[in-house]
Coordinates of C-alpha atoms in Angstrom, one line a residue:
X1024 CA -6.9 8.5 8.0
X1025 CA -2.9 9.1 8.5
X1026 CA -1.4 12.2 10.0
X1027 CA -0.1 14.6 7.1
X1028 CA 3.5 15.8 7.9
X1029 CA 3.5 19.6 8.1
X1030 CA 5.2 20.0 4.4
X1031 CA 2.0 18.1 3.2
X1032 CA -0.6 19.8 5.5
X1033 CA 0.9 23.2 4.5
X1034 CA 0.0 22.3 0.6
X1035 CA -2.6 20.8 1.2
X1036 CA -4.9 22.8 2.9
X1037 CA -8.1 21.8 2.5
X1038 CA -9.3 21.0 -1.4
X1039 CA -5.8 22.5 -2.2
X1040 CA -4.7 21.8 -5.9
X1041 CA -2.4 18.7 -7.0
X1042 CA 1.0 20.4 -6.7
X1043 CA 2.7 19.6 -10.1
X1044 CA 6.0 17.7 -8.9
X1045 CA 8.6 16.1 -10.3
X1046 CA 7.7 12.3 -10.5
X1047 CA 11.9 11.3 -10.2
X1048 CA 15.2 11.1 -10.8
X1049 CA 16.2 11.7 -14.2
X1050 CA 18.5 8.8 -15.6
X1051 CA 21.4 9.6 -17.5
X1052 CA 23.6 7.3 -20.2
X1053 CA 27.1 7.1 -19.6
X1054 CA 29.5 8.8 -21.6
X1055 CA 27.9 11.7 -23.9
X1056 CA 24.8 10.1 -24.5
X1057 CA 21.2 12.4 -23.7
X1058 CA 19.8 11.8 -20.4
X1059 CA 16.6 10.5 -20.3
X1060 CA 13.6 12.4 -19.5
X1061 CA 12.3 12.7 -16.2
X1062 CA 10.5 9.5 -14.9
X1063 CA 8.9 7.5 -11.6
X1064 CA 8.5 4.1 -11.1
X1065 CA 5.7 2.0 -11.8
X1066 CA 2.2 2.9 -10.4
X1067 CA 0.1 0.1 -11.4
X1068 CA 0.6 -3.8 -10.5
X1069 CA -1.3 -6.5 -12.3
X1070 CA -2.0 -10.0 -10.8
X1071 CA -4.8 -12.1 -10.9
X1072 CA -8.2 -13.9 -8.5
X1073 CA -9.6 -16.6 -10.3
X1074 CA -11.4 -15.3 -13.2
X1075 CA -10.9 -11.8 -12.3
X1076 CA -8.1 -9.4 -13.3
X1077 CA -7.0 -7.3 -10.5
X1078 CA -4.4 -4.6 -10.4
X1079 CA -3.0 -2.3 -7.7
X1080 CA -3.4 1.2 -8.3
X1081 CA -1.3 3.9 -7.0
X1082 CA -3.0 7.1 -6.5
X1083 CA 0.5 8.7 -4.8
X1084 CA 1.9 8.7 -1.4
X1085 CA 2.2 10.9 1.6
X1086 CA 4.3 11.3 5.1
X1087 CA 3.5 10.4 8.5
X1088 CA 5.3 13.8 10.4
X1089 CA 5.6 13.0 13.6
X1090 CA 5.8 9.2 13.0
X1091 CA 5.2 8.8 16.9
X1092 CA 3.0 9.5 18.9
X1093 CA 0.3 9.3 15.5
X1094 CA 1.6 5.8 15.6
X1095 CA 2.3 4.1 19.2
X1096 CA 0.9 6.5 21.0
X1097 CA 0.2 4.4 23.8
X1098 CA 3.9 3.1 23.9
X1099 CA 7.4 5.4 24.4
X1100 CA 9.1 7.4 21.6
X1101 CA 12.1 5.4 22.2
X1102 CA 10.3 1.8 22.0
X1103 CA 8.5 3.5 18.8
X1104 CA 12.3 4.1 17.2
X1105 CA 13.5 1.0 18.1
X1106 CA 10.7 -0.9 16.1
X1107 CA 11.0 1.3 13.5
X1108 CA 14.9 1.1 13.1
X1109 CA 14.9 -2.8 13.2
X1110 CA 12.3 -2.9 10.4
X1111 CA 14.7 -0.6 8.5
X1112 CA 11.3 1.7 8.1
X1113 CA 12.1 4.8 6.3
X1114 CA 12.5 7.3 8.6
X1115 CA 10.8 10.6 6.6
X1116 CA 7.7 8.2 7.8
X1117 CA 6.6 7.4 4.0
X1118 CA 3.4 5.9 3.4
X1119 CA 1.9 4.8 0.4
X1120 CA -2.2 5.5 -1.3
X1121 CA -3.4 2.4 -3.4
X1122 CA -6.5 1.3 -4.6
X1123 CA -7.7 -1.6 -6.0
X1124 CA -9.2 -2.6 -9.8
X1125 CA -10.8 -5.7 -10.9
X1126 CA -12.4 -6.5 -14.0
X1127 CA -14.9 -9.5 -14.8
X1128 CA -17.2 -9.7 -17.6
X1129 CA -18.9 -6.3 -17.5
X1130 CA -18.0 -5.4 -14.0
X1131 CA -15.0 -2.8 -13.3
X1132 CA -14.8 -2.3 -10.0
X1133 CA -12.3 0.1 -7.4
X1134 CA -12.1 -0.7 -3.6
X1135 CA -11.6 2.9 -2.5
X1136 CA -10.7 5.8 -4.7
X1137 CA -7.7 7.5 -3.3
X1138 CA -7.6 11.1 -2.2
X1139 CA -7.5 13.8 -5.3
X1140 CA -7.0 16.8 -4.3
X1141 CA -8.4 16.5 -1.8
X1142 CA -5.7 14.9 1.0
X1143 CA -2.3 15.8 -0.3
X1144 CA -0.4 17.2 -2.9
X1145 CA 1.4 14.1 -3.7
X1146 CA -2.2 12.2 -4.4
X1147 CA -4.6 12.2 -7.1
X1148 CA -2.8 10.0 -9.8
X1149 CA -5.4 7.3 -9.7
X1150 CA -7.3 8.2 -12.5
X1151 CA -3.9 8.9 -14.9
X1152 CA -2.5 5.3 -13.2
X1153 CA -6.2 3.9 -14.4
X1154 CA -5.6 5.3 -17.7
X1155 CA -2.2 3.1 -18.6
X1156 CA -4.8 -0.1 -17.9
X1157 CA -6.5 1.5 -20.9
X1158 CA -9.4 2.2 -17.7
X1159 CA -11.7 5.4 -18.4
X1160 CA -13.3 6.4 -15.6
X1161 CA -16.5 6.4 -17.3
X1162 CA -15.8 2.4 -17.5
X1163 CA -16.4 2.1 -13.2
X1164 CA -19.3 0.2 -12.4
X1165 CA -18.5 -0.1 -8.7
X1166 CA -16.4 1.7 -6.1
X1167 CA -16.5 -0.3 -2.6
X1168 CA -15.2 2.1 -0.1
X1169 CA -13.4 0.9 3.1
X1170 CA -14.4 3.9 4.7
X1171 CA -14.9 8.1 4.0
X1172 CA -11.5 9.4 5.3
X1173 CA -10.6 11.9 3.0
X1174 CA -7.1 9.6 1.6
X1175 CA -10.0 6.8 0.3
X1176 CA -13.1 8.7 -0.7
X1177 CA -11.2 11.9 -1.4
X1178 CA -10.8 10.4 -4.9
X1179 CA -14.4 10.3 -5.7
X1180 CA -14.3 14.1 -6.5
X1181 CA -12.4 15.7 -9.5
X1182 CA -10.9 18.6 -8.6
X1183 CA -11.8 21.7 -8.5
X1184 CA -14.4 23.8 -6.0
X1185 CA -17.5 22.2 -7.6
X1186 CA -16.6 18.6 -6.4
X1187 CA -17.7 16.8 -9.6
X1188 CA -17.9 13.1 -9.6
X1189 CA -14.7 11.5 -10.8
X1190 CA -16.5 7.9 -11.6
X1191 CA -20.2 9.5 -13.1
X1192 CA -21.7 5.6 -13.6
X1193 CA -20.4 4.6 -10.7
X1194 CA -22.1 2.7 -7.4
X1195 CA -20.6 3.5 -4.8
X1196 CA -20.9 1.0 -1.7
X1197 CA -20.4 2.3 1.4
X1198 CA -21.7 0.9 5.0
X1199 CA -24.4 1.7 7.1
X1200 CA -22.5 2.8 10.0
X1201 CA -20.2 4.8 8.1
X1202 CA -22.5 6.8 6.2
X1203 CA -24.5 7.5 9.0
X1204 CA -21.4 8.5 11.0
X1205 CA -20.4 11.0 8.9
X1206 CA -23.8 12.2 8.6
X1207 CA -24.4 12.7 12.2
X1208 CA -21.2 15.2 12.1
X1209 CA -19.1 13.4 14.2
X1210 CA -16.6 15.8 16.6
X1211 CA -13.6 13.2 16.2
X1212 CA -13.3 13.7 20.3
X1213 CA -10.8 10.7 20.6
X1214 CA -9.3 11.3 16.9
X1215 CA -5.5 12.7 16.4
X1216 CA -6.5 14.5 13.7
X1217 CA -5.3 18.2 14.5
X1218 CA -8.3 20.6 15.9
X1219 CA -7.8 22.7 13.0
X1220 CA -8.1 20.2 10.3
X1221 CA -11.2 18.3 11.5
X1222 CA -14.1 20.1 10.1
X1223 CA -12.5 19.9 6.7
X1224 CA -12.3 15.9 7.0
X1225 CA -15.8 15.8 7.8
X1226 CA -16.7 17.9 5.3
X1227 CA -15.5 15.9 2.7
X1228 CA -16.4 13.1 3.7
X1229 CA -19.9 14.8 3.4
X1230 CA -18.6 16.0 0.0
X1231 CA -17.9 12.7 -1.5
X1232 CA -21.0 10.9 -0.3
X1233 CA -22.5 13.6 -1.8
X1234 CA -21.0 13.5 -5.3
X1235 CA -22.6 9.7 -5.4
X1236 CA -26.0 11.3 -5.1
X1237 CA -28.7 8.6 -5.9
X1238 CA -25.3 6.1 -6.7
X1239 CA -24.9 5.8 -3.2
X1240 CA -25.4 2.0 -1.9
X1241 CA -25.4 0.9 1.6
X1242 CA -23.9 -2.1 2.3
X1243 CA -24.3 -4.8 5.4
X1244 CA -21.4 -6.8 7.1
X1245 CA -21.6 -10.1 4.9
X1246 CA -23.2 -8.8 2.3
X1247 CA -21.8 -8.8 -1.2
X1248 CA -22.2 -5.7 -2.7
X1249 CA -20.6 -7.1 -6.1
X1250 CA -20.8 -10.8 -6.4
X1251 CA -17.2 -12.2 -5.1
X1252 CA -16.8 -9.0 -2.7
X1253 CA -17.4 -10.0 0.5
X1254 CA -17.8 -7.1 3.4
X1255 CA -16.0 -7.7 6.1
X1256 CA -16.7 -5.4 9.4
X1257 CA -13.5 -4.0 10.9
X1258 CA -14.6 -0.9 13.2
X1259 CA -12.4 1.2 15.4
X1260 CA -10.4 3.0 13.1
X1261 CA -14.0 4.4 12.3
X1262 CA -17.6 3.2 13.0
X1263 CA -17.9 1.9 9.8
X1264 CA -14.6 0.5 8.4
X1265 CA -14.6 -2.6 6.5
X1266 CA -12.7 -4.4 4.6
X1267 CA -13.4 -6.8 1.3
X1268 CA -12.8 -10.3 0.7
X1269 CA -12.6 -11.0 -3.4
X1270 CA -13.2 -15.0 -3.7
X1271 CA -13.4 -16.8 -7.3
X1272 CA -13.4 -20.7 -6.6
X1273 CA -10.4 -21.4 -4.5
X1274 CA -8.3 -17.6 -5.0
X1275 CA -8.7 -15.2 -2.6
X1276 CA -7.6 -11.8 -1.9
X1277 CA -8.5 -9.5 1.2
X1278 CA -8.7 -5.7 0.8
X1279 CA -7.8 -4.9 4.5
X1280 CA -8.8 -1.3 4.6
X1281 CA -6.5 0.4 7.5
X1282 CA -6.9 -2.6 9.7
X1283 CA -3.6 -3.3 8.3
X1284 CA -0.7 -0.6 7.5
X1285 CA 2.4 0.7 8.1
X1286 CA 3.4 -2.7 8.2
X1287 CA 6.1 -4.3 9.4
X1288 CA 6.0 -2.0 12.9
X1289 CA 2.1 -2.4 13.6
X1290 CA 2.2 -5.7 12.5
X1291 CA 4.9 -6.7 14.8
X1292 CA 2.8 -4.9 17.5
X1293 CA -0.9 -4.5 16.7
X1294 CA -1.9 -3.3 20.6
X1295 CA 0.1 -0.1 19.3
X1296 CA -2.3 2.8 18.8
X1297 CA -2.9 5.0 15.7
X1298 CA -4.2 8.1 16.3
X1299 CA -7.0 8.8 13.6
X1300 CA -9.1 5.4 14.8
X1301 CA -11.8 6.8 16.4
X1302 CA -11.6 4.0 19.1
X1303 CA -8.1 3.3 19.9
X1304 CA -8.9 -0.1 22.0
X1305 CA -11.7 -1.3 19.4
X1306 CA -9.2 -0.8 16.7
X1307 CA -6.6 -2.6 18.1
X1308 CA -9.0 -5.4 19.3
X1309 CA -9.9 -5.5 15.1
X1310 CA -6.1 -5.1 14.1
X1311 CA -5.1 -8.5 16.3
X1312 CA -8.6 -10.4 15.3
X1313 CA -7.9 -9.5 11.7
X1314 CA -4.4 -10.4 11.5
X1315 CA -5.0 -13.8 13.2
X1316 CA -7.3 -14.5 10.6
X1317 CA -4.9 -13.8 7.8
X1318 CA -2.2 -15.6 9.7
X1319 CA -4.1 -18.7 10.1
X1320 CA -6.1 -18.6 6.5
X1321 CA -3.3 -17.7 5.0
X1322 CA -5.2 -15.1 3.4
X1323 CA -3.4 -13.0 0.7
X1324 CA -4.3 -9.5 1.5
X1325 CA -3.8 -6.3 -0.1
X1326 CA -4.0 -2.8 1.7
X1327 CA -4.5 1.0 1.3
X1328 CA -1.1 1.9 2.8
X1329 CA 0.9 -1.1 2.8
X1330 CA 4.0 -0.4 0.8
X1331 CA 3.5 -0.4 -3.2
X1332 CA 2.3 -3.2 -4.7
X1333 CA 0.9 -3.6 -1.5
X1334 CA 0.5 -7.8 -1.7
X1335 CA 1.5 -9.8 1.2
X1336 CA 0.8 -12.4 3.6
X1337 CA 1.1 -12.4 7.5
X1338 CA 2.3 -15.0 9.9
X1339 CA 2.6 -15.7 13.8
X1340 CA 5.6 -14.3 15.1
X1341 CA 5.7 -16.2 18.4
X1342 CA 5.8 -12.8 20.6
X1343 CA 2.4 -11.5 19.8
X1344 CA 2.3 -9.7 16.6
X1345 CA 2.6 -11.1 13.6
X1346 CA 5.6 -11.2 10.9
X1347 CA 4.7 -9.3 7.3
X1348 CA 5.5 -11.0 4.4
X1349 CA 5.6 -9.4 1.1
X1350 CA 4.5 -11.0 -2.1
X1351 CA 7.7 -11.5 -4.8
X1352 CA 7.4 -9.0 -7.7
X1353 CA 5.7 -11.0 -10.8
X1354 CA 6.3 -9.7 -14.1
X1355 CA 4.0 -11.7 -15.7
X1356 CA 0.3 -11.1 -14.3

């Protein structure tokens, strides 16, 4: 789970309600024509696995405030900066929330579900996102969840105090060692999450394994919770982080969780720490392993924080880390 800047923490204290915001500029004709109405860019991305259709779902975005030390926290500020500014990175620390849909026969299934309302103000479009693919939520058969930080399980709760099930006929697949993680109420003793926020990330955790109810499906690494999804164990960021691998004859696409994110910086550098893994070497350990995999495979991957639409491939950069490649923009899916 990322660091909220203070302007997000400050909104969103815990279960806060979606702030209504402006979604962007407002475009105006020259001359004396009417301006447009108000408008954002897109928040869905179609593209294809085989036989399945798969689309990229935004459910919003947030800020990493400080960027460093949550991120390289085991290097210097100023080595930090200097990664940053030669990746051009945006420097108000923007970070993106996406999930992923794919739909086969009778099966419509999301890897993670976002936060709601209950991470940030400037999350919990998912389900309006899901609605433009002409996707109810009723229509979710499966949600495969990386792991139970509030910005991917948040989503599993409408909002509101009573913490109602956003996806009602829903499975929800979530791993052994993360559900009994949480459940053990972990005190997050080598987590950056700030003192004062970590109760309310365990709790809803908590909250949103509990709004699966009897829905809720353990899953084992290797296992294939859906047929074509793949679990893929990738602890250290917590116990029981995975990620998914979504095969159909020779197409692939892997669901990296937060092995991968904030990319290029902690691709360029995966020995840097993030703060919220709640093993800082084991992480790392899983972010190089992983990223070697994808570099080698040449595994297309997709990921909860890489920038929107979030498709890419990785290669060796001949220093250590690993160059980040971003798939072209397709208008056709």
């Amino acid at each position: 789970m990322p660091h909220l800047s203070r302007r997000t923490a400050i909104a969103a204290a815990p279960f806060a309600a979606l702030a209504a915001a402006g979604l962007g500029r407002v475009a105006g004709a020259q001359e004396a024509a009417a301006p447009l109405p108000p408008t954002g860019n897109a928040g869905v991305y179609r593209t294809g696995v085989g036989a399945w259709d798969v689309a990229v779902v935004s459910d919003g975005h947030f800020f990493f405030d400080p960027m460093h030390p949550t991120l390289g926290g085991n290097v210097g500020a100023a080595a930090f900066a200097a990664a940053v500014e030669a990746a051009a990175m945006p420097a108000d620390g923007l970070a993106h929330v996406n999930a992923l849909l794919a739909r086969k026969g009778d099966r419509v299934v999301l890897v993670d579900a976002g936060g709601g309302d209950a991470f940030a103000p400037t999350t919990g479009r998912l389900i309006a996102n899901l609605a433009t693919l002409g996707v109810e939520p009723a229509a979710v058969t499966d949600v495969l969840l990386t792991h139970a930080h509030p910005d991917h399980a948040g989503g599993l709760m409408l909002p509101g105090r009573d913490r109602q099930p956003a996806f009602a006929n829903a499975t929800v697949h979530v791993t052994e060692a993360e559900h009994a993680f949480w459940r053990s109420g972990p005190a997050l003793a080598q987590s950056g999450v700030p003192e004062e926020m970590k109760a309310a990330v365990v709790k809803t955790a908590n909250d949103a394994l509990d709004t699966a109810g009897e829905r809720l499906a353990m899953v084992t690494d290797g296992a294939e919770p859906v047929e074509g999804f793949t679990s893929v164990a990738c602890p250290g960021h917590t116990p029981g982080h995975c990620g998914y691998l979504l095969s159909d004859g020779d197409a692939t696409l892997y669901f990296t969780g937060d092995t991968i994110f904030f990319a290029p910086v902690l691709t360029s550098h995966p020995g840097w720490h993030v703060a919220f893994d709640t093993d800082p070497a084991e992480a790392a350990a899983t972010r190089f392993r992983e990223m070697d995999r994808i570099a080698n495979e040449r595994l297309r991957i997709a990921s909860p924080h890489l920038p929107f639409p979030a498709l890419a491939q990785l290669r060796e950069d001949g220093a250590g880390g690993f160059r980040f490649l971003a798939e072209p923009w397709r208008f056709e899916a």
